[in-house]
PDB file of C-alpha atoms in Angstrom:
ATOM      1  CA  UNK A   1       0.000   0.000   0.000  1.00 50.00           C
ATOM      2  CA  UNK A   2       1.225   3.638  -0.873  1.00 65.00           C
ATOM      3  CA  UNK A   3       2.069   5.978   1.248  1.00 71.00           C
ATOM      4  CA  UNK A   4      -1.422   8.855   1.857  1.00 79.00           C
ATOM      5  CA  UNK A   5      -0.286  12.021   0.525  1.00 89.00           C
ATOM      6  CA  UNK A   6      -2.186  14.775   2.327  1.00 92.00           C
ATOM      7  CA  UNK A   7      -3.686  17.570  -0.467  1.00 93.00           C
ATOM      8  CA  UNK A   8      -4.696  20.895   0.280  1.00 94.00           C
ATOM      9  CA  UNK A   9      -8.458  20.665   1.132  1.00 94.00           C
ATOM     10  CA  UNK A  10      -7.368  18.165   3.516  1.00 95.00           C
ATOM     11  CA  UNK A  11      -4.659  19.945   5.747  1.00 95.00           C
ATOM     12  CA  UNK A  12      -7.155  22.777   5.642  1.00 95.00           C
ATOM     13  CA  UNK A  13      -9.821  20.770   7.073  1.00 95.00           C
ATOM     14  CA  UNK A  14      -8.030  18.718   9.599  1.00 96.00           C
ATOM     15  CA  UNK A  15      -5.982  22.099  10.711  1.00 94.00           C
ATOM     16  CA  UNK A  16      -9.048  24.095  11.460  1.00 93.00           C
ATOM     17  CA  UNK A  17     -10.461  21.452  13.242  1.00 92.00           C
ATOM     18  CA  UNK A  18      -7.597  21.745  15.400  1.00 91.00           C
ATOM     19  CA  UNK A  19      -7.678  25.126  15.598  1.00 90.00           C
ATOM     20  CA  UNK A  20     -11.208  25.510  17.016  1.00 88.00           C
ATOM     21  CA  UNK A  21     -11.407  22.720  18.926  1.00 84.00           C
ATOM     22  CA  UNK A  22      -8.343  22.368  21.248  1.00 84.00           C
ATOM     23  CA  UNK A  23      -6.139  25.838  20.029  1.00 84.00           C
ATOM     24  CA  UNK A  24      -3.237  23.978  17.851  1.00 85.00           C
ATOM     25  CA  UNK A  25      -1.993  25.902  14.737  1.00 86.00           C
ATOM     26  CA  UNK A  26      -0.948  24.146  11.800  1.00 90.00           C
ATOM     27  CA  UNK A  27       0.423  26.913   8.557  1.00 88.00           C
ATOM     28  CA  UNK A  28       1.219  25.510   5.799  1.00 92.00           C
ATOM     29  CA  UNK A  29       4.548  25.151   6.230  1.00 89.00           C
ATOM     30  CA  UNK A  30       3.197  22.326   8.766  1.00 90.00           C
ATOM     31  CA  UNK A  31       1.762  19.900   6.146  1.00 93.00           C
ATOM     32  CA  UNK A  32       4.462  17.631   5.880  1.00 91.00           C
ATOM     33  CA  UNK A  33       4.740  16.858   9.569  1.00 88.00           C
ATOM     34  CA  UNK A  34       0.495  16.624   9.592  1.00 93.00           C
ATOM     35  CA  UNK A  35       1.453  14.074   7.161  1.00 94.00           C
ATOM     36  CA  UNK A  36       4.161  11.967   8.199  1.00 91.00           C
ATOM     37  CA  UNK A  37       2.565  11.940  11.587  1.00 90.00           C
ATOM     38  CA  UNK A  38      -0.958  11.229  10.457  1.00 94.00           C
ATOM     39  CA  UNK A  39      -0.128   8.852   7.285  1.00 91.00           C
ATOM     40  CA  UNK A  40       0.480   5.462   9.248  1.00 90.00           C
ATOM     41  CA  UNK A  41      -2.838   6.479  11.027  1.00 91.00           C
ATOM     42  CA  UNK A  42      -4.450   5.872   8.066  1.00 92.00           C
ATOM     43  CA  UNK A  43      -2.872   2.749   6.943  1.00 88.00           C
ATOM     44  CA  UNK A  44      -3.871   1.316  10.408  1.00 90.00           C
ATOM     45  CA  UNK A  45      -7.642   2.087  10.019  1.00 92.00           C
ATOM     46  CA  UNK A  46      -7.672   1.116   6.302  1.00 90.00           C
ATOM     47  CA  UNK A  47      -8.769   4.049   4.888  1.00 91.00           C
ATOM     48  CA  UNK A  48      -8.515   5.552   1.647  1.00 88.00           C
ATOM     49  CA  UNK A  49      -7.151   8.699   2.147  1.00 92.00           C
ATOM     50  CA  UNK A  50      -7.067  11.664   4.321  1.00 94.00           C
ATOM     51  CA  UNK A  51     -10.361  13.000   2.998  1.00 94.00           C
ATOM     52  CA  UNK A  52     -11.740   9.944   4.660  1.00 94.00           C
ATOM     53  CA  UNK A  53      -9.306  10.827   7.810  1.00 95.00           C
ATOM     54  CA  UNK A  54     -10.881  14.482   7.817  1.00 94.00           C
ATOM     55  CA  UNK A  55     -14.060  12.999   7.613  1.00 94.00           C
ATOM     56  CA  UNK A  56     -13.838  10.537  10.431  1.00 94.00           C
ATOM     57  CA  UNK A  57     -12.091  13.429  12.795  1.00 94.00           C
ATOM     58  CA  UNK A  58     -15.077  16.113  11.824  1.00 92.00           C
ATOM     59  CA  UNK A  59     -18.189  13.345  12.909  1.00 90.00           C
ATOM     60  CA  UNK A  60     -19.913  13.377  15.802  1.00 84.00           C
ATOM     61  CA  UNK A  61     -18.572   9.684  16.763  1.00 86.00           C
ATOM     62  CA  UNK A  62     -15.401   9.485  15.624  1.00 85.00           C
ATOM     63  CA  UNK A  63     -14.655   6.377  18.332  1.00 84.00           C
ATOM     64  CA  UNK A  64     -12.143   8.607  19.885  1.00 85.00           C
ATOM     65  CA  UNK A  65      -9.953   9.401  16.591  1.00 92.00           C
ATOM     66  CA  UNK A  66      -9.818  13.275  17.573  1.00 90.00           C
ATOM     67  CA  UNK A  67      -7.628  12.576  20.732  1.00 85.00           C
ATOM     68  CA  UNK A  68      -5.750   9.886  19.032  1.00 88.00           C
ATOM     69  CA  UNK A  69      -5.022  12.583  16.099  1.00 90.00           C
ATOM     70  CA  UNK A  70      -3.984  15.124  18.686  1.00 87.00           C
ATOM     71  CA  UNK A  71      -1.551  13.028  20.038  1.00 83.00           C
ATOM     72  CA  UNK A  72       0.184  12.495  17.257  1.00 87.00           C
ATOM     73  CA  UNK A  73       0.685  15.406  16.392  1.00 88.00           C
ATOM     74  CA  UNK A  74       1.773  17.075  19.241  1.00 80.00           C
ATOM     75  CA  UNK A  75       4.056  14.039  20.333  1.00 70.00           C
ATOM     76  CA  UNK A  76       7.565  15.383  20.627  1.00 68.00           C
ATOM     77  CA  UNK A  77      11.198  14.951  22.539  1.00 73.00           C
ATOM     78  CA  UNK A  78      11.372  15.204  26.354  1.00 87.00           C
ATOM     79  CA  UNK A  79      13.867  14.025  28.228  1.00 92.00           C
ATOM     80  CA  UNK A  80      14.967  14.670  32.183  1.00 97.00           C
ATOM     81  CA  UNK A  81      15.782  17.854  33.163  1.00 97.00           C
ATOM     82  CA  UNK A  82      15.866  19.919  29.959  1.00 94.00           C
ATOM     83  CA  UNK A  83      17.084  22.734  29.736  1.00 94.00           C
ATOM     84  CA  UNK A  84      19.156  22.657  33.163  1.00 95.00           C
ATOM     85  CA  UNK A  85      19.814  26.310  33.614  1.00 96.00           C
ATOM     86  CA  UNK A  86      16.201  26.516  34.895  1.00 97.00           C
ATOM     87  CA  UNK A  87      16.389  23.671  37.020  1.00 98.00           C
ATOM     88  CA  UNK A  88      19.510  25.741  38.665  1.00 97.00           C
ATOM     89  CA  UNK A  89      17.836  28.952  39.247  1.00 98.00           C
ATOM     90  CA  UNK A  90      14.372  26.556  40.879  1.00 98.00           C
ATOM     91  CA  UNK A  91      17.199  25.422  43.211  1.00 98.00           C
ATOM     92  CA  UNK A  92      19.120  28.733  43.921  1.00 98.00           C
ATOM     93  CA  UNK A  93      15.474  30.694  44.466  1.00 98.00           C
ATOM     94  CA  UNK A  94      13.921  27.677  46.834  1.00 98.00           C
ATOM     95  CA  UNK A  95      17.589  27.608  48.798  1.00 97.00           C
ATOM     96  CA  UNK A  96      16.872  31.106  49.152  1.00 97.00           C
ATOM     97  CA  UNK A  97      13.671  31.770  50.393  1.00 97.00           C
ATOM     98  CA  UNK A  98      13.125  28.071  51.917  1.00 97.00           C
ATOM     99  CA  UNK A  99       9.743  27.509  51.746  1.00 97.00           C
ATOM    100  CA  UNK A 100       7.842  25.228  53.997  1.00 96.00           C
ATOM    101  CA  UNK A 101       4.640  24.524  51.639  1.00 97.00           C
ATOM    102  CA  UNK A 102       5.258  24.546  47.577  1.00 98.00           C
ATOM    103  CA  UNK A 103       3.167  24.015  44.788  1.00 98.00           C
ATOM    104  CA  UNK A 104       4.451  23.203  41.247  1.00 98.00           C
ATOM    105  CA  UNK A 105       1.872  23.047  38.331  1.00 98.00           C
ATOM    106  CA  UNK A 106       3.834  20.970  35.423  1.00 98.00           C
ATOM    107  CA  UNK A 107       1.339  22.347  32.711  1.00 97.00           C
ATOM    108  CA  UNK A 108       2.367  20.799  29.746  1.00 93.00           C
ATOM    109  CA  UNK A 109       4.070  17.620  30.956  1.00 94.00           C
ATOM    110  CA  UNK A 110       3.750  15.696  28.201  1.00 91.00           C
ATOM    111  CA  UNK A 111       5.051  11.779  29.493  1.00 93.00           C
ATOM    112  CA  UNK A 112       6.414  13.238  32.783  1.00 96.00           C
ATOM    113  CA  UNK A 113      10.085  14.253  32.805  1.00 97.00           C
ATOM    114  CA  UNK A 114       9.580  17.578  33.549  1.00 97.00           C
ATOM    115  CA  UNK A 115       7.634  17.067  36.544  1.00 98.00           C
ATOM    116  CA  UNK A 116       9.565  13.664  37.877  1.00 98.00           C
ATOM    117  CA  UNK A 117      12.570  15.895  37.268  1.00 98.00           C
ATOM    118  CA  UNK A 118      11.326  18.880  39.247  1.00 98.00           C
ATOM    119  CA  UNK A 119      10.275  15.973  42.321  1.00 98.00           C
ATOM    120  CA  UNK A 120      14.067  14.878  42.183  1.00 98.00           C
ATOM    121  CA  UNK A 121      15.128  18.626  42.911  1.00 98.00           C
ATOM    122  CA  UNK A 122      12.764  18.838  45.606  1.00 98.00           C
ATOM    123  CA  UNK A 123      13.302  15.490  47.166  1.00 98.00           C
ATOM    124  CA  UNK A 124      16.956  16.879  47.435  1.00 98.00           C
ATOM    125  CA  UNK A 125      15.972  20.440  48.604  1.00 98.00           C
ATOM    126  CA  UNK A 126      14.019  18.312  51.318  1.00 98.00           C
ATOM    127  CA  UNK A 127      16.511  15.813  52.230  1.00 97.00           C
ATOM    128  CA  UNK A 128      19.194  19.779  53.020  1.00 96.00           C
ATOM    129  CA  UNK A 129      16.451  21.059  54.836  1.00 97.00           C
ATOM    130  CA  UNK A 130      16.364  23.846  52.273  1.00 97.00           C
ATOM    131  CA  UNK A 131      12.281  23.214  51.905  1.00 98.00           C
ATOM    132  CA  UNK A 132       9.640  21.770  54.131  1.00 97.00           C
ATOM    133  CA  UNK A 133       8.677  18.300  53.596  1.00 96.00           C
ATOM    134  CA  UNK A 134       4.437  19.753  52.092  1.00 97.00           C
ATOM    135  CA  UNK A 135       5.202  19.720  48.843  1.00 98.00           C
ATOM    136  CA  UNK A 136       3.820  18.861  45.245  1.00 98.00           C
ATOM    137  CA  UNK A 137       3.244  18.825  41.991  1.00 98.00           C
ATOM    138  CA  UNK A 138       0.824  18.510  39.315  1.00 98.00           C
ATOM    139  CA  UNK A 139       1.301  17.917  35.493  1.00 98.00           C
ATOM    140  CA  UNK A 140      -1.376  18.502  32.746  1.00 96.00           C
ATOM    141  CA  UNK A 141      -1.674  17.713  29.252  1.00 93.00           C
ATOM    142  CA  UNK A 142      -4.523  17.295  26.882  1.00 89.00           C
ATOM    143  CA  UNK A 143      -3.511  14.048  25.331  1.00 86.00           C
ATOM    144  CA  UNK A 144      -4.741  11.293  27.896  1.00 86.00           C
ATOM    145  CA  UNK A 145      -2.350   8.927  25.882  1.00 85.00           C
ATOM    146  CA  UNK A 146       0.867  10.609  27.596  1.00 89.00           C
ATOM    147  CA  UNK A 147      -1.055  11.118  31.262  1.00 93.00           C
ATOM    148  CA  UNK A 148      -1.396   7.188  31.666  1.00 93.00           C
ATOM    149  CA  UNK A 149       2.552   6.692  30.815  1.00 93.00           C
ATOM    150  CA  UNK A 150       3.571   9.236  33.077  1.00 95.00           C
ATOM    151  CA  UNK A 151       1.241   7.994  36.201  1.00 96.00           C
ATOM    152  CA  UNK A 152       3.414   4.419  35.189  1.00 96.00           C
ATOM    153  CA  UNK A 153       6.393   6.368  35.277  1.00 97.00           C
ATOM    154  CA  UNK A 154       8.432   4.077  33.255  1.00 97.00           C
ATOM    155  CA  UNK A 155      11.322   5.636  31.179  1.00 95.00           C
ATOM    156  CA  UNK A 156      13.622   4.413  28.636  1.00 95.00           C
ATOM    157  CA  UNK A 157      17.189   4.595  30.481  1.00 95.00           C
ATOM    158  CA  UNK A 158      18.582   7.434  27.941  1.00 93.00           C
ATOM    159  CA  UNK A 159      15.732  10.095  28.571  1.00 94.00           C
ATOM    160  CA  UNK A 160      17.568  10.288  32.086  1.00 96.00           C
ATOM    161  CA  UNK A 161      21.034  10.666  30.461  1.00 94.00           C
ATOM    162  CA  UNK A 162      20.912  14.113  32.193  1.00 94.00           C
ATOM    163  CA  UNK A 163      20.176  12.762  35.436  1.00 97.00           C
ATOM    164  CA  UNK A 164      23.474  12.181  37.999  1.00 96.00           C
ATOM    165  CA  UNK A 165      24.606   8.640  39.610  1.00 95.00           C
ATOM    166  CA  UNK A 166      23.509   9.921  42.535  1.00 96.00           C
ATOM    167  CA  UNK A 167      20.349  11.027  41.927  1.00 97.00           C
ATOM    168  CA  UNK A 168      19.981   7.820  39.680  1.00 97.00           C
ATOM    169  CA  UNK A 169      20.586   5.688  42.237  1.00 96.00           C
ATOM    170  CA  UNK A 170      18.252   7.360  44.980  1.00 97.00           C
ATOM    171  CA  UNK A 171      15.351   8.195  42.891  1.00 97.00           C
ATOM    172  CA  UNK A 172      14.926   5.489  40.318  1.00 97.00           C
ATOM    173  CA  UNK A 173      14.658   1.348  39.723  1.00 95.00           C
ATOM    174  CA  UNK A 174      16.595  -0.430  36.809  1.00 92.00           C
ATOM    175  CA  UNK A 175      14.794  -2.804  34.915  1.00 89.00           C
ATOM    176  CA  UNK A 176      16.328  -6.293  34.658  1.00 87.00           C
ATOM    177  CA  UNK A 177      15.911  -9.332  32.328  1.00 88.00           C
ATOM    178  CA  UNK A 178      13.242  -8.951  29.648  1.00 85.00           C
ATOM    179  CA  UNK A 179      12.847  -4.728  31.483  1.00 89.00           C
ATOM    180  CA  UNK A 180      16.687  -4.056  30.901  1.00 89.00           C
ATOM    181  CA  UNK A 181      17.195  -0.522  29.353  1.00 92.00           C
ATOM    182  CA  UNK A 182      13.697   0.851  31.271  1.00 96.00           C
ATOM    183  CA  UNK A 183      13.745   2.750  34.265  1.00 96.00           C
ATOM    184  CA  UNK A 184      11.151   3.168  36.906  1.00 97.00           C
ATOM    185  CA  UNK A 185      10.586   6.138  39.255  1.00 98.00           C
ATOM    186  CA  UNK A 186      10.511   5.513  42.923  1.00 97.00           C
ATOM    187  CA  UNK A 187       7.487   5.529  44.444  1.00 97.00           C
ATOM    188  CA  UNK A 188       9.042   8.086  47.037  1.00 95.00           C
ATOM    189  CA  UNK A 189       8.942  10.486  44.329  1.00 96.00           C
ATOM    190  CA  UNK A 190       5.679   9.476  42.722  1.00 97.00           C
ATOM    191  CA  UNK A 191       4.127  10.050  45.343  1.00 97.00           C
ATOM    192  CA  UNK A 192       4.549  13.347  45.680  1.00 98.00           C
ATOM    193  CA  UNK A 193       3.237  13.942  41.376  1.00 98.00           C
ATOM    194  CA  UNK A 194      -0.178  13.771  40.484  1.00 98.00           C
ATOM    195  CA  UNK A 195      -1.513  14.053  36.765  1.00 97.00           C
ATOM    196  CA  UNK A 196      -4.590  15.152  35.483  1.00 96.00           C
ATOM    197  CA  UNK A 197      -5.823  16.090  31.221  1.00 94.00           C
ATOM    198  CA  UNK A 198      -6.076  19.631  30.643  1.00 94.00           C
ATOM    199  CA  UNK A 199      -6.430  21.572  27.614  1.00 92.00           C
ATOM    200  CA  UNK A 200      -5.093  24.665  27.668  1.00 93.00           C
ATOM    201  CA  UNK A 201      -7.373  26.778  25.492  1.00 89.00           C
ATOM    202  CA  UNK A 202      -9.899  26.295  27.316  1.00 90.00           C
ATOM    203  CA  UNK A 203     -11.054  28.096  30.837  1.00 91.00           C
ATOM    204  CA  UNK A 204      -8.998  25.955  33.828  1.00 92.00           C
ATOM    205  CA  UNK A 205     -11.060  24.884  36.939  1.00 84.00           C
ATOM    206  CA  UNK A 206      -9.908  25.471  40.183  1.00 86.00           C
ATOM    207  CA  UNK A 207      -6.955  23.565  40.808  1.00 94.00           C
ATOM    208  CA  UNK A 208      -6.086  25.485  43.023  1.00 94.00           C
ATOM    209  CA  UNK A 209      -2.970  28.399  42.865  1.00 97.00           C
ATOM    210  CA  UNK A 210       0.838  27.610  42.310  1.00 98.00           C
ATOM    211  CA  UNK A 211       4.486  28.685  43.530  1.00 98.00           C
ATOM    212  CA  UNK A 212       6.042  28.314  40.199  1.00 98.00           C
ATOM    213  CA  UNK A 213       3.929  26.999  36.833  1.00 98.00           C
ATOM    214  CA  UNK A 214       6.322  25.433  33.927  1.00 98.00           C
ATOM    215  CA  UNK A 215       4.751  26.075  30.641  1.00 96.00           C
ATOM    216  CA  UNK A 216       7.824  24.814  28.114  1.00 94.00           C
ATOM    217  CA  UNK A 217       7.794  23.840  24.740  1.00 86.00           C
ATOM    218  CA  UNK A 218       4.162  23.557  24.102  1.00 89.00           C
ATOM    219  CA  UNK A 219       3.601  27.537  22.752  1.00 88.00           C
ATOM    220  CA  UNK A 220       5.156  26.641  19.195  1.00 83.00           C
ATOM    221  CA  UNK A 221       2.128  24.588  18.723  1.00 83.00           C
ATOM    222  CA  UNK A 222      -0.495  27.715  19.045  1.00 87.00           C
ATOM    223  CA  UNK A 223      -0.123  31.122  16.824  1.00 87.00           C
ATOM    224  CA  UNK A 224       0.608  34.711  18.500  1.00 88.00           C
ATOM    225  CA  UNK A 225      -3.004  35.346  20.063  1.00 91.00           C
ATOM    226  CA  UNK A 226      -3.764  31.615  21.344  1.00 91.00           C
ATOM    227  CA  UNK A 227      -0.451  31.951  23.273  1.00 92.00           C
ATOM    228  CA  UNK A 228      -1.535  35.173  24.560  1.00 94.00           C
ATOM    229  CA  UNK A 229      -4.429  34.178  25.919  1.00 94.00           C
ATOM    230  CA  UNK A 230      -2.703  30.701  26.700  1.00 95.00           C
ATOM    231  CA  UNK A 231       0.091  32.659  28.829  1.00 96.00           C
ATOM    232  CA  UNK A 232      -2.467  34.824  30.308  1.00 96.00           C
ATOM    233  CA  UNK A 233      -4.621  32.153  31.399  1.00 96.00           C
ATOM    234  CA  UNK A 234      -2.059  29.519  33.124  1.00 97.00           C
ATOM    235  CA  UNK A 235      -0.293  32.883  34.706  1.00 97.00           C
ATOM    236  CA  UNK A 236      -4.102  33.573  36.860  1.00 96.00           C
ATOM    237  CA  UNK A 237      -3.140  30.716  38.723  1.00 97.00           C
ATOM    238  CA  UNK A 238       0.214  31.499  39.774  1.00 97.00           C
ATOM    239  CA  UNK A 239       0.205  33.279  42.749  1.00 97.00           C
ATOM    240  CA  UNK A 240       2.010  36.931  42.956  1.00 97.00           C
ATOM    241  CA  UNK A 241       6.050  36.809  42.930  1.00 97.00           C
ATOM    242  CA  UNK A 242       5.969  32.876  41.558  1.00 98.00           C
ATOM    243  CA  UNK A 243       8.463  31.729  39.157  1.00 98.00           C
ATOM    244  CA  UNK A 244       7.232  30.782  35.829  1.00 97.00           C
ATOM    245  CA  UNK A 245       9.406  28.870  32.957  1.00 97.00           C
ATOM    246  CA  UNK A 246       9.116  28.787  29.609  1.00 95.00           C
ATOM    247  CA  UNK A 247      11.129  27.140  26.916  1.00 91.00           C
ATOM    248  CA  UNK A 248      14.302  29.062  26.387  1.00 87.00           C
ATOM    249  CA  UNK A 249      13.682  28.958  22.635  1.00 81.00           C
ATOM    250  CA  UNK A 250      10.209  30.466  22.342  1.00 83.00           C
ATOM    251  CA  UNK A 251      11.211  34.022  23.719  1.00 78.00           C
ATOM    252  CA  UNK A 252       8.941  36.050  25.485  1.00 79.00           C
ATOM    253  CA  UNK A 253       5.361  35.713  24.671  1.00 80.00           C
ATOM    254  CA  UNK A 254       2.867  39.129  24.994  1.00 83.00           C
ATOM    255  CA  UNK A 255       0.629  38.606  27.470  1.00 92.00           C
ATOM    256  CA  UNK A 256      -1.251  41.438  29.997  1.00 93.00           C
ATOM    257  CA  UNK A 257       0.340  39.852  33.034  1.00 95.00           C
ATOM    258  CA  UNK A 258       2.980  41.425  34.320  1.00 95.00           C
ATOM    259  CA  UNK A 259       6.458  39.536  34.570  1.00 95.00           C
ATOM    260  CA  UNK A 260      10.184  40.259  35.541  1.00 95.00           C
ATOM    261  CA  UNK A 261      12.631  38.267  33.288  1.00 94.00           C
ATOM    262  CA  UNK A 262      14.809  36.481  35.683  1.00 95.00           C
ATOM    263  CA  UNK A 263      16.996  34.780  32.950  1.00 94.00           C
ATOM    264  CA  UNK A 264      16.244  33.395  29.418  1.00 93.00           C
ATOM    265  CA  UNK A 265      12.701  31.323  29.801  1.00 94.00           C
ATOM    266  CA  UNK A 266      12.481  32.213  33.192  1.00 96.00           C
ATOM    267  CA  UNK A 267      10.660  34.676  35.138  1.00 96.00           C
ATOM    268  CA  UNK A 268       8.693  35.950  38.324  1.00 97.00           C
ATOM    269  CA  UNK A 269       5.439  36.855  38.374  1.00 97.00           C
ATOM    270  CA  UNK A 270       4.846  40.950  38.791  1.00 93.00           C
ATOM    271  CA  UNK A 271       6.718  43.977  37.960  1.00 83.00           C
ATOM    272  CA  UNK A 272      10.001  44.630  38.303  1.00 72.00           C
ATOM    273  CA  UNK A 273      10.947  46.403  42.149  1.00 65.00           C
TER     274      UNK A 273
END
């Protein structure tokens, strides 16, 4: 069978859909990836083409093809502790004001690292005495594909490559026999990392307010006044003087809240004193 090759009408179709449903901007320049990430879809459920795809996604009972669509396309590399520079200033800010409750909203975690990462810095912060045992941390994502394989928490051994021996040896479980090269997060960390599906776009319920709010690598996927309002809207729940992250290569977004740049990607919620 031949590859689908995804026309015009199509992409058009399946990207507004996308659009008005959960936010996600596709231009043009995007069709290839729709493609390549959507095309084995297809094969799988035997259809003809991606006007049949399009179809399916735009019914009323599509069986649940919508989320499956989303996750594909929004399916991309994580690994443990990304972009360290912001893991160092979480540490040198908590070491600083020691805090004795802390909430961390992980709000697009994707499969987990992020937020298993930021546990590992606070199990450590803990174990110095730098914070207070009452803390946590909650990661959101809209695919519910990603959500179940974080709560399982089980990682192929090189997305930790950026993780030390120590913390290795502490925090996580090797596999062995027919689970050698997968590693397992230890329940003392789990424990402290709840997950939950959110999309973004649309108004958040109260889940309560947050200390710092990570929000990385998940703006390239809206255009300039979804991320806005996206920015905006994740920012109402961090409380005044929280630090909030983004990725370091998505630059400041506009958005009516106002924020002190701390470093590249990272900043504190209010105006500068």
């Amino acid at each position: 069978m031949s590859i689908p090759q995804l026309c015009d009408d199509s992409f058009s179709r399946i990207a507004s859909l996308m659009h008005s449903a959960v936010g996600l901007s596709f231009s043009q320049s995007k069709k290839p990836l729709m493609n390549s990430r959507l095309a084995g879809r297809l094969q799988q459920l035997g259809l003809r083409g991606f006007e049949d795809y399009a179809a399916l996604l735009e019914s009323a009972d599509d069986g649940g093809e919508f989320q499956v669509a989303v996750d594909l396309l929004t399916t991309n590399e994580t690994y443990f502790f990304r972009e360290p520079a912001h893991f160092a200033l979480l540490q040198s800010e908590l070491q600083r004001s020691r805090p004795q409750r802390l909430a961390v909203w992980s709000a697009a975690s994707s499969f987990g690292d992020e937020a298993y990462s930021t546990a590992m810095l606070l199990s450590d912060l803990q174990a110095q005495g730098s914070i207070g045992g009452d803390w946590s941390i909650l990661g959101t994502d809209i695919s519910e594909r990603v959500l179940q394989s974080a709560v399982q928490a089980i990682y192929p051994a090189e997305r930790l490559r950026e993780v030390s021996d120590q913390r290795l040896k502490r925090y996580c479980l090797r596999g062995e026999a027919e689970s050698e090269g997968l590693v397992q997060i230890r329940e003392s960390v789990r424990s402290h990392v709840r997950f939950g599906q959110l999309n973004l776009c649309m108004p958040i319920d109260d889940i309560g307010t947050f200390d710092v709010v990570f929000l990385r690598n998940v703006l390239i996927y809206f255009d300039p006044p979804t991320k806005s309002a996206v920015v905006d809207r994740v920012l109402s729940r961090l409380r005044p003087g929280g630090l909030f992250f983004l990725g370091t290569a998505e630059g400041r977004v506009p958005c009516n809240t106002p924020l002190t740049v701390l470093a590249p990607g990272a900043y504190r919620k209010g105006p500068a004193k």
